[in-house]
């Protein structure tokens, strides 16, 4: 056993404390998660889905954990303003791995919509939460998911009942805050019932100059004829390690639009597992990565076409500079009964220096014969002819480089359906390319 041994010993010693600060529903699956984690251990690079990131090394350092749920002295509503201009959002905070409920926003939510603490809602309505919690998150196949399930004590619940449409975007600010190096195990459960519609914007920020290790597991259920837009934006710092596993289940005629955008980070691994359970469903997965220095970003996706007449689109773009490392592995699985499947997968990458590294592995696995599927990837450098053309017309080399990089990633940003968010991201991306710390305006924590 390697670095996983410290987590096994931690759980054996602290299981009573962990359970006492959580709900019976979350506690009910802990022992199974513990056994799964003990059996698997952290995956090595020999495991296909983890070949580009050394997971064991990420979990080696000795991080603190707030298992006793000590109060963190910060009021994010006073200290943090991350609203996107002209986008009226319902604003919530998750402080490390706990839903911040001391001062809830005065948002008027439609009747029976729930946005709140996962642990509290599981205590109030255990049978309902138990139907969904840890049901599609694959503990038996993923050690990080098992570890998160073993240690998570709270999280975020977003529940939208049948035929309810949220007019406002729900914005969740995930704040990392600590005086010591800290491990955070965050859990998110999203339930959209039949005909429901919601837009969710998750923003990750680090408030302190400490080493953070975050595991995150999101389970998202998109019911029949439901529609979910999910935007995940990371703006942390180089001391931050983020391992996020997203599990999505789509029922018949549902729609999903998912964007994952990495603007500032240290080491990031995002894994998406999506399963079509009902015919007529559509999904679109978009990724935008800007990395420099020695940053590392690994996006790994699986789209499982289990039934026919479904459509999936993927577009991931990376701009890497200095000694940054990027990885993309996308697998589209079309099963025997999934006739009339339409799938398109594209990964395009720009390496600004010879010292960057990009690993790309688009995959199609097809067992049906009546499908339209394509996949492809490119890795290249800035176009010398375009650079020369702009410099001949008085544009400096630095500005020409910025314009080409911005134009390259803009295709992903153009697919964001909320115009104010789209405009805001264009502004942040430009600042990022100019080498500025792209913190949100008015953020007193990050300055």
Short mmCIF file of N, CA and C in Angstrom, two decimals, residues 367-435:
data_model
loop_
_atom_site.label_atom_id
_atom_site.label_comp_id
_atom_site.label_asym_id
_atom_site.label_seq_id
_atom_site.Cartn_x
_atom_site.Cartn_y
_atom_site.Cartn_z
N UNK A 367 -20.75 -0.45 -31.21
CA UNK A 367 -21.28 -1.80 -31.38
C UNK A 367 -22.61 -1.81 -32.13
N UNK A 368 -23.06 -0.65 -32.60
CA UNK A 368 -24.27 -0.55 -33.41
C UNK A 368 -23.86 -0.21 -34.84
N UNK A 369 -24.75 -0.50 -35.81
CA UNK A 369 -24.34 -0.32 -37.21
C UNK A 369 -25.04 0.83 -37.92
N UNK A 370 -26.01 1.47 -37.28
CA UNK A 370 -26.72 2.58 -37.90
C UNK A 370 -26.47 3.85 -37.07
N UNK A 371 -25.27 4.40 -37.22
CA UNK A 371 -24.86 5.55 -36.40
C UNK A 371 -24.10 6.55 -37.28
N UNK A 372 -24.00 7.78 -36.79
CA UNK A 372 -23.16 8.80 -37.39
C UNK A 372 -22.22 9.32 -36.31
N UNK A 373 -20.99 8.88 -36.33
CA UNK A 373 -20.04 9.22 -35.27
C UNK A 373 -18.71 9.67 -35.88
N UNK A 374 -18.10 10.66 -35.24
CA UNK A 374 -16.79 11.12 -35.69
C UNK A 374 -15.99 11.58 -34.49
N UNK A 375 -14.67 11.56 -34.64
CA UNK A 375 -13.80 12.06 -33.59
C UNK A 375 -12.48 12.50 -34.20
N UNK A 376 -11.82 13.44 -33.51
CA UNK A 376 -10.55 13.90 -34.02
C UNK A 376 -9.86 14.81 -33.04
N UNK A 377 -8.56 14.99 -33.23
CA UNK A 377 -7.78 15.88 -32.36
C UNK A 377 -6.65 16.51 -33.16
N UNK A 378 -6.22 17.69 -32.72
CA UNK A 378 -5.09 18.36 -33.34
C UNK A 378 -4.22 18.96 -32.24
N UNK A 379 -2.92 18.98 -32.46
CA UNK A 379 -1.97 19.65 -31.57
C UNK A 379 -1.05 20.48 -32.46
N UNK A 380 -0.98 21.77 -32.20
CA UNK A 380 -0.15 22.62 -33.05
C UNK A 380 0.37 23.83 -32.30
N UNK A 381 1.13 24.65 -33.01
CA UNK A 381 1.67 25.87 -32.45
C UNK A 381 1.02 27.07 -33.15
N UNK A 382 1.35 28.25 -32.69
CA UNK A 382 0.80 29.45 -33.31
C UNK A 382 1.17 29.52 -34.78
N UNK A 383 0.24 29.99 -35.58
CA UNK A 383 0.44 30.07 -37.02
C UNK A 383 1.44 31.18 -37.35
N UNK A 384 2.60 30.77 -37.88
CA UNK A 384 3.66 31.75 -38.19
C UNK A 384 3.20 32.76 -39.24
N UNK A 385 2.42 32.29 -40.22
CA UNK A 385 1.96 33.19 -41.28
C UNK A 385 1.02 34.25 -40.72
N UNK A 386 0.13 33.82 -39.81
CA UNK A 386 -0.80 34.78 -39.20
C UNK A 386 -0.05 35.77 -38.32
N UNK A 387 0.95 35.28 -37.58
CA UNK A 387 1.76 36.18 -36.75
C UNK A 387 2.48 37.21 -37.62
N UNK A 388 3.06 36.75 -38.72
CA UNK A 388 3.78 37.64 -39.63
C UNK A 388 2.83 38.67 -40.24
N UNK A 389 1.65 38.21 -40.63
CA UNK A 389 0.65 39.10 -41.25
C UNK A 389 0.28 40.24 -40.30
N UNK A 390 0.03 39.93 -39.05
CA UNK A 390 -0.38 40.96 -38.09
C UNK A 390 0.77 41.90 -37.75
N UNK A 391 1.99 41.34 -37.62
CA UNK A 391 3.13 42.18 -37.30
C UNK A 391 3.45 43.14 -38.45
N UNK A 392 3.21 42.70 -39.67
CA UNK A 392 3.42 43.56 -40.83
C UNK A 392 2.46 44.75 -40.82
N UNK A 393 1.35 44.59 -40.10
CA UNK A 393 0.35 45.66 -40.04
C UNK A 393 0.41 46.40 -38.71
N UNK A 394 1.57 46.35 -38.06
CA UNK A 394 1.82 47.19 -36.91
C UNK A 394 1.39 46.62 -35.57
N UNK A 395 0.95 45.37 -35.54
CA UNK A 395 0.57 44.74 -34.27
C UNK A 395 1.79 44.08 -33.67
N UNK A 396 2.12 44.42 -32.44
CA UNK A 396 3.30 43.86 -31.80
C UNK A 396 3.20 42.36 -31.61
N UNK A 397 4.34 41.71 -31.42
CA UNK A 397 4.38 40.25 -31.32
C UNK A 397 3.52 39.75 -30.15
N UNK A 398 3.64 40.41 -29.00
CA UNK A 398 2.89 39.97 -27.82
C UNK A 398 1.38 40.09 -28.03
N UNK A 399 0.96 41.23 -28.63
CA UNK A 399 -0.46 41.44 -28.87
C UNK A 399 -0.98 40.48 -29.94
N UNK A 400 -0.17 40.21 -30.96
CA UNK A 400 -0.57 39.27 -32.01
C UNK A 400 -0.77 37.87 -31.44
N UNK A 401 0.15 37.48 -30.56
CA UNK A 401 0.05 36.17 -29.90
C UNK A 401 -1.24 36.09 -29.09
N UNK A 402 -1.54 37.16 -28.35
CA UNK A 402 -2.75 37.18 -27.53
C UNK A 402 -4.00 37.06 -28.41
N UNK A 403 -4.03 37.79 -29.52
CA UNK A 403 -5.21 37.77 -30.39
C UNK A 403 -5.44 36.38 -30.97
N UNK A 404 -4.38 35.71 -31.37
CA UNK A 404 -4.51 34.37 -31.94
C UNK A 404 -4.99 33.36 -30.89
N UNK A 405 -4.43 33.47 -29.67
CA UNK A 405 -4.85 32.56 -28.61
C UNK A 405 -6.31 32.80 -28.23
N UNK A 406 -6.68 34.06 -28.14
CA UNK A 406 -8.06 34.38 -27.77
C UNK A 406 -9.04 33.87 -28.83
N UNK A 407 -8.71 34.07 -30.09
CA UNK A 407 -9.57 33.59 -31.17
C UNK A 407 -9.70 32.07 -31.14
N UNK A 408 -8.63 31.40 -30.72
CA UNK A 408 -8.62 29.94 -30.69
C UNK A 408 -9.64 29.40 -29.67
N UNK A 409 -9.66 29.96 -28.46
CA UNK A 409 -10.56 29.44 -27.42
C UNK A 409 -11.95 30.04 -27.50
N UNK A 410 -12.11 31.09 -28.28
CA UNK A 410 -13.39 31.80 -28.32
C UNK A 410 -14.52 30.91 -28.85
N UNK A 411 -14.16 29.91 -29.64
CA UNK A 411 -15.18 29.00 -30.16
C UNK A 411 -15.92 28.27 -29.03
N UNK A 412 -15.19 27.93 -27.97
CA UNK A 412 -15.82 27.29 -26.82
C UNK A 412 -16.70 28.28 -26.08
N UNK A 413 -16.18 29.47 -25.85
CA UNK A 413 -16.94 30.49 -25.11
C UNK A 413 -18.22 30.86 -25.85
N UNK A 414 -18.18 30.85 -27.18
CA UNK A 414 -19.36 31.19 -27.97
C UNK A 414 -20.54 30.27 -27.71
N UNK A 415 -20.27 29.06 -27.22
CA UNK A 415 -21.34 28.10 -26.97
C UNK A 415 -22.03 28.32 -25.63
N UNK A 416 -21.51 29.23 -24.81
CA UNK A 416 -22.19 29.56 -23.55
C UNK A 416 -23.47 30.31 -23.87
N UNK A 417 -24.58 29.82 -23.36
CA UNK A 417 -25.88 30.35 -23.78
C UNK A 417 -26.29 31.61 -23.03
N UNK A 418 -25.69 31.89 -21.87
CA UNK A 418 -26.02 33.09 -21.12
C UNK A 418 -25.09 34.23 -21.55
N UNK A 419 -25.65 35.23 -22.18
CA UNK A 419 -24.83 36.30 -22.76
C UNK A 419 -23.97 37.04 -21.73
N UNK A 420 -24.50 37.43 -20.55
CA UNK A 420 -23.64 38.12 -19.58
C UNK A 420 -22.47 37.26 -19.12
N UNK A 421 -22.69 35.96 -18.93
CA UNK A 421 -21.60 35.07 -18.54
C UNK A 421 -20.60 34.93 -19.68
N UNK A 422 -21.10 34.86 -20.88
CA UNK A 422 -20.23 34.76 -22.05
C UNK A 422 -19.32 35.99 -22.15
N UNK A 423 -19.90 37.18 -21.98
CA UNK A 423 -19.11 38.40 -22.04
C UNK A 423 -18.08 38.47 -20.90
N UNK A 424 -18.52 38.06 -19.72
CA UNK A 424 -17.62 38.08 -18.56
C UNK A 424 -16.43 37.16 -18.78
N UNK A 425 -16.66 36.00 -19.34
CA UNK A 425 -15.58 35.05 -19.57
C UNK A 425 -14.61 35.54 -20.64
N UNK A 426 -15.13 36.22 -21.63
CA UNK A 426 -14.23 36.81 -22.63
C UNK A 426 -13.27 37.79 -21.95
N UNK A 427 -13.81 38.57 -21.02
CA UNK A 427 -12.99 39.54 -20.28
C UNK A 427 -11.94 38.82 -19.42
N UNK A 428 -12.36 37.78 -18.71
CA UNK A 428 -11.44 37.04 -17.85
C UNK A 428 -10.36 36.32 -18.66
N UNK A 429 -10.76 35.75 -19.79
CA UNK A 429 -9.80 35.04 -20.64
C UNK A 429 -8.75 36.00 -21.19
N UNK A 430 -9.19 37.18 -21.60
CA UNK A 430 -8.23 38.17 -22.10
C UNK A 430 -7.25 38.58 -21.01
N UNK A 431 -7.76 38.81 -19.79
CA UNK A 431 -6.86 39.15 -18.68
C UNK A 431 -5.88 38.01 -18.41
N UNK A 432 -6.38 36.79 -18.52
CA UNK A 432 -5.53 35.62 -18.27
C UNK A 432 -4.39 35.57 -19.28
N UNK A 433 -4.69 35.79 -20.54
CA UNK A 433 -3.65 35.77 -21.57
C UNK A 433 -2.66 36.91 -21.41
N UNK A 434 -3.11 37.99 -20.78
CA UNK A 434 -2.20 39.11 -20.55
C UNK A 434 -1.35 38.90 -19.30
N UNK A 435 -1.55 37.76 -18.63
CA UNK A 435 -0.73 37.45 -17.48
C UNK A 435 -1.22 38.06 -16.19
#
